[in-house]
Amino acid sequence: MPVSVDWTELLHTFEFVSLGQPHEHEAVLCRKSGEFLWHTDLEEDIEAWPDDADDEKKYLSIPHKKELDLGKPLVFEFARQFLPDEFNEIRRIFDRRGAYARFKDLLQRKKALDRWYDFEAKATEAALREWCEVNGITIEHGATPAPEPDRR
């Protein structure tokens, strides 16, 4: 049974799930109501977390960005396309903790930070839309395009 979701709600829920490491934050989509439920071990439950959240007939788990290859593989693809001369340095950056901060510093020095954010937003939108299609989710008519990424 297909379910419809609001694009902005889906994107915000996906961003919540993708904070930190996989499984630090979780969210599910109720297949019946189309409602998103959020859960984190860091605080009291944001929403009432259902006991049967792992029942795939009732709920669909929202993926972490790493499950959609939107982590390091995306960084390396960006480097191949837009910063091929820096590819080896970027690979070295991602061999240690704190890689994203150092990567963004490099992008700033190379004046490529805005290009990265645009590339990342487009890849995220494409991956989420494909995930929706695979899982029988329709995006409600009138859904807004992906918002500008947080550039902090």
PDB file of C-alpha atoms in Angstrom:
ATOM      1  CA  MET A   1       0.000   0.000   0.000  1.00  0.00           C
ATOM      2  CA  PRO A   2       1.659   3.249  -1.140  1.00  0.00           C
ATOM      3  CA  VAL A   3       2.089   6.117   1.288  1.00  0.00           C
ATOM      4  CA  SER A   4       2.495   9.823   0.521  1.00  0.00           C
ATOM      5  CA  VAL A   5       4.922  12.087   2.355  1.00  0.00           C
ATOM      6  CA  ASP A   6       5.799  15.756   2.359  1.00  0.00           C
ATOM      7  CA  TRP A   7       9.248  16.306   0.813  1.00  0.00           C
ATOM      8  CA  THR A   8      10.364  18.814   3.440  1.00  0.00           C
ATOM      9  CA  GLU A   9       9.325  16.514   6.280  1.00  0.00           C
ATOM     10  CA  LEU A  10      11.157  13.604   4.680  1.00  0.00           C
ATOM     11  CA  LEU A  11      14.294  15.689   4.199  1.00  0.00           C
ATOM     12  CA  HIS A  12      14.268  16.943   7.816  1.00  0.00           C
ATOM     13  CA  THR A  13      13.725  13.407   9.099  1.00  0.00           C
ATOM     14  CA  PHE A  14      16.561  12.096   6.915  1.00  0.00           C
ATOM     15  CA  GLU A  15      18.870  14.854   8.231  1.00  0.00           C
ATOM     16  CA  PHE A  16      17.944  13.925  11.821  1.00  0.00           C
ATOM     17  CA  VAL A  17      18.738  10.243  11.204  1.00  0.00           C
ATOM     18  CA  SER A  18      22.033  11.221   9.546  1.00  0.00           C
ATOM     19  CA  LEU A  19      23.266  13.255  12.520  1.00  0.00           C
ATOM     20  CA  GLY A  20      26.206  11.445  14.037  1.00  0.00           C
ATOM     21  CA  GLN A  21      26.845   7.761  13.467  1.00  0.00           C
ATOM     22  CA  PRO A  22      24.283   5.267  12.160  1.00  0.00           C
ATOM     23  CA  HIS A  23      21.716   4.213  14.793  1.00  0.00           C
ATOM     24  CA  GLU A  24      22.457   7.160  17.153  1.00  0.00           C
ATOM     25  CA  HIS A  25      19.246   8.695  15.846  1.00  0.00           C
ATOM     26  CA  GLU A  26      16.461   6.689  14.271  1.00  0.00           C
ATOM     27  CA  ALA A  27      13.201   7.443  12.548  1.00  0.00           C
ATOM     28  CA  VAL A  28      10.480   5.404  10.948  1.00  0.00           C
ATOM     29  CA  LEU A  29       7.657   6.173   8.577  1.00  0.00           C
ATOM     30  CA  CYS A  30       4.285   4.700   9.529  1.00  0.00           C
ATOM     31  CA  ARG A  31       3.087   2.987   6.371  1.00  0.00           C
ATOM     32  CA  LYS A  32      -0.565   3.494   7.359  1.00  0.00           C
ATOM     33  CA  SER A  33      -0.635   7.150   8.438  1.00  0.00           C
ATOM     34  CA  GLY A  34       2.423   8.563   6.630  1.00  0.00           C
ATOM     35  CA  GLU A  35       3.636   9.973   9.960  1.00  0.00           C
ATOM     36  CA  PHE A  36       7.336  10.137  10.817  1.00  0.00           C
ATOM     37  CA  LEU A  37       8.396   9.038  14.304  1.00  0.00           C
ATOM     38  CA  TRP A  38      11.808  10.046  15.668  1.00  0.00           C
ATOM     39  CA  HIS A  39      13.936   8.382  18.362  1.00  0.00           C
ATOM     40  CA  THR A  40      17.319   9.062  19.915  1.00  0.00           C
ATOM     41  CA  ASP A  41      19.191   7.520  22.808  1.00  0.00           C
ATOM     42  CA  LEU A  42      20.684  10.922  23.663  1.00  0.00           C
ATOM     43  CA  GLU A  43      17.441  12.325  25.115  1.00  0.00           C
ATOM     44  CA  GLU A  44      14.012  11.233  26.118  1.00  0.00           C
ATOM     45  CA  ASP A  45      12.016  10.131  23.105  1.00  0.00           C
ATOM     46  CA  ILE A  46      11.079  13.034  20.851  1.00  0.00           C
ATOM     47  CA  GLU A  47       7.986  11.082  19.810  1.00  0.00           C
ATOM     48  CA  ALA A  48       6.427   8.010  21.320  1.00  0.00           C
ATOM     49  CA  TRP A  49       8.509   5.192  19.846  1.00  0.00           C
ATOM     50  CA  PRO A  50       6.383   2.176  18.957  1.00  0.00           C
ATOM     51  CA  ASP A  51       7.333  -1.187  20.425  1.00  0.00           C
ATOM     52  CA  ASP A  52       6.900  -2.746  16.996  1.00  0.00           C
ATOM     53  CA  ALA A  53       9.009  -0.161  15.094  1.00  0.00           C
ATOM     54  CA  ASP A  54      10.976  -3.031  13.565  1.00  0.00           C
ATOM     55  CA  ASP A  55       7.816  -4.471  11.957  1.00  0.00           C
ATOM     56  CA  GLU A  56       8.515  -3.745   8.285  1.00  0.00           C
ATOM     57  CA  LYS A  57       4.856  -4.244   7.375  1.00  0.00           C
ATOM     58  CA  LYS A  58       3.887  -1.300   9.613  1.00  0.00           C
ATOM     59  CA  TYR A  59       6.975   0.918   9.568  1.00  0.00           C
ATOM     60  CA  LEU A  60       9.719   1.820   7.153  1.00  0.00           C
ATOM     61  CA  SER A  61      13.069   2.715   8.669  1.00  0.00           C
ATOM     62  CA  ILE A  62      14.487   6.010   7.360  1.00  0.00           C
ATOM     63  CA  PRO A  63      18.048   5.416   6.117  1.00  0.00           C
ATOM     64  CA  HIS A  64      21.205   7.092   7.367  1.00  0.00           C
ATOM     65  CA  LYS A  65      23.142   8.981   4.684  1.00  0.00           C
ATOM     66  CA  LYS A  66      25.837   6.285   4.749  1.00  0.00           C
ATOM     67  CA  GLU A  67      23.234   3.702   3.686  1.00  0.00           C
ATOM     68  CA  LEU A  68      22.633   5.779   0.547  1.00  0.00           C
ATOM     69  CA  ASP A  69      26.374   6.258  -0.175  1.00  0.00           C
ATOM     70  CA  LEU A  70      26.165   9.935   0.754  1.00  0.00           C
ATOM     71  CA  GLY A  71      29.184   9.872   3.066  1.00  0.00           C
ATOM     72  CA  LYS A  72      32.772   9.265   1.963  1.00  0.00           C
ATOM     73  CA  PRO A  73      31.826   7.815  -1.436  1.00  0.00           C
ATOM     74  CA  LEU A  74      30.124  11.111  -2.284  1.00  0.00           C
ATOM     75  CA  VAL A  75      33.141  13.111  -1.114  1.00  0.00           C
ATOM     76  CA  PHE A  76      35.433  11.023  -3.304  1.00  0.00           C
ATOM     77  CA  GLU A  77      33.121  11.372  -6.305  1.00  0.00           C
ATOM     78  CA  PHE A  78      33.111  15.140  -5.812  1.00  0.00           C
ATOM     79  CA  ALA A  79      36.912  15.147  -5.603  1.00  0.00           C
ATOM     80  CA  ARG A  80      37.201  13.083  -8.795  1.00  0.00           C
ATOM     81  CA  GLN A  81      34.923  15.454 -10.690  1.00  0.00           C
ATOM     82  CA  PHE A  82      35.890  18.860  -9.320  1.00  0.00           C
ATOM     83  CA  LEU A  83      39.237  18.597  -7.502  1.00  0.00           C
ATOM     84  CA  PRO A  84      41.180  15.797  -9.218  1.00  0.00           C
ATOM     85  CA  ASP A  85      44.530  17.363  -8.275  1.00  0.00           C
ATOM     86  CA  GLU A  86      43.512  17.212  -4.592  1.00  0.00           C
ATOM     87  CA  PHE A  87      42.130  13.656  -4.673  1.00  0.00           C
ATOM     88  CA  ASN A  88      45.045  12.018  -2.826  1.00  0.00           C
ATOM     89  CA  GLU A  89      45.053  14.713  -0.150  1.00  0.00           C
ATOM     90  CA  ILE A  90      41.305  14.278   0.344  1.00  0.00           C
ATOM     91  CA  ARG A  91      41.749  10.498   0.690  1.00  0.00           C
ATOM     92  CA  ARG A  92      44.406  11.141   3.367  1.00  0.00           C
ATOM     93  CA  ILE A  93      42.094  13.594   5.153  1.00  0.00           C
ATOM     94  CA  PHE A  94      39.469  10.839   5.441  1.00  0.00           C
ATOM     95  CA  ASP A  95      41.921   8.401   7.016  1.00  0.00           C
ATOM     96  CA  ARG A  96      41.561  10.210  10.373  1.00  0.00           C
ATOM     97  CA  ARG A  97      38.808  11.478  12.681  1.00  0.00           C
ATOM     98  CA  GLY A  98      37.528  15.009  12.116  1.00  0.00           C
ATOM     99  CA  ALA A  99      37.760  14.577   8.368  1.00  0.00           C
ATOM    100  CA  TYR A 100      34.727  16.654   7.377  1.00  0.00           C
ATOM    101  CA  ALA A 101      36.022  19.773   9.130  1.00  0.00           C
ATOM    102  CA  ARG A 102      39.408  19.434   7.396  1.00  0.00           C
ATOM    103  CA  PHE A 103      37.674  18.670   4.083  1.00  0.00           C
ATOM    104  CA  LYS A 104      35.577  21.831   4.381  1.00  0.00           C
ATOM    105  CA  ASP A 105      38.699  23.847   5.228  1.00  0.00           C
ATOM    106  CA  LEU A 106      40.320  22.549   2.043  1.00  0.00           C
ATOM    107  CA  LEU A 107      37.172  23.378   0.052  1.00  0.00           C
ATOM    108  CA  GLN A 108      37.214  26.891   1.444  1.00  0.00           C
ATOM    109  CA  ARG A 109      40.856  27.354   0.460  1.00  0.00           C
ATOM    110  CA  LYS A 110      40.048  26.084  -3.049  1.00  0.00           C
ATOM    111  CA  LYS A 111      36.886  28.241  -3.241  1.00  0.00           C
ATOM    112  CA  ALA A 112      34.830  25.091  -3.838  1.00  0.00           C
ATOM    113  CA  LEU A 113      32.633  25.054  -0.726  1.00  0.00           C
ATOM    114  CA  ASP A 114      29.484  26.313  -2.483  1.00  0.00           C
ATOM    115  CA  ARG A 115      30.047  23.818  -5.295  1.00  0.00           C
ATOM    116  CA  TRP A 116      30.293  21.015  -2.689  1.00  0.00           C
ATOM    117  CA  TYR A 117      27.048  22.064  -0.979  1.00  0.00           C
ATOM    118  CA  ASP A 118      25.254  22.159  -4.332  1.00  0.00           C
ATOM    119  CA  PHE A 119      26.683  18.759  -5.329  1.00  0.00           C
ATOM    120  CA  GLU A 120      25.756  17.258  -1.954  1.00  0.00           C
ATOM    121  CA  ALA A 121      22.184  18.653  -2.046  1.00  0.00           C
ATOM    122  CA  LYS A 122      21.563  17.322  -5.564  1.00  0.00           C
ATOM    123  CA  ALA A 123      22.966  13.893  -4.688  1.00  0.00           C
ATOM    124  CA  THR A 124      20.887  13.757  -1.499  1.00  0.00           C
ATOM    125  CA  GLU A 125      17.718  14.665  -3.360  1.00  0.00           C
ATOM    126  CA  ALA A 126      18.367  12.077  -6.080  1.00  0.00           C
ATOM    127  CA  ALA A 127      19.161   9.336  -3.546  1.00  0.00           C
ATOM    128  CA  LEU A 128      16.099  10.091  -1.417  1.00  0.00           C
ATOM    129  CA  ARG A 129      13.793  10.190  -4.431  1.00  0.00           C
ATOM    130  CA  GLU A 130      15.177   6.838  -5.604  1.00  0.00           C
ATOM    131  CA  TRP A 131      14.728   5.415  -2.082  1.00  0.00           C
ATOM    132  CA  CYS A 132      11.110   6.625  -2.127  1.00  0.00           C
ATOM    133  CA  GLU A 133      10.503   5.003  -5.483  1.00  0.00           C
ATOM    134  CA  VAL A 134      12.002   1.676  -4.390  1.00  0.00           C
ATOM    135  CA  ASN A 135       9.876   1.712  -1.223  1.00  0.00           C
ATOM    136  CA  GLY A 136       6.589   2.737  -2.833  1.00  0.00           C
ATOM    137  CA  ILE A 137       6.515   6.206  -1.299  1.00  0.00           C
ATOM    138  CA  THR A 138       5.054   9.082  -3.255  1.00  0.00           C
ATOM    139  CA  ILE A 139       6.012  12.651  -2.594  1.00  0.00           C
ATOM    140  CA  GLU A 140       2.938  14.788  -2.094  1.00  0.00           C
ATOM    141  CA  HIS A 141       2.044  17.119  -4.910  1.00  0.00           C
ATOM    142  CA  GLY A 142       3.239  20.629  -4.178  1.00  0.00           C
ATOM    143  CA  ALA A 143       6.200  19.371  -2.190  1.00  0.00           C
ATOM    144  CA  THR A 144       8.957  21.915  -2.138  1.00  0.00           C
ATOM    145  CA  PRO A 145      12.423  21.315  -3.544  1.00  0.00           C
ATOM    146  CA  ALA A 146      15.281  20.554  -1.197  1.00  0.00           C
ATOM    147  CA  PRO A 147      16.150  23.567   0.971  1.00  0.00           C
ATOM    148  CA  GLU A 148      19.581  25.124   0.917  1.00  0.00           C
ATOM    149  CA  PRO A 149      21.967  23.024   3.033  1.00  0.00           C
ATOM    150  CA  ASP A 150      23.127  24.249   6.435  1.00  0.00           C
ATOM    151  CA  ARG A 151      26.521  25.846   5.762  1.00  0.00           C
ATOM    152  CA  ARG A 152      27.765  26.212   9.306  1.00  0.00           C
TER     153      ARG A 152
END
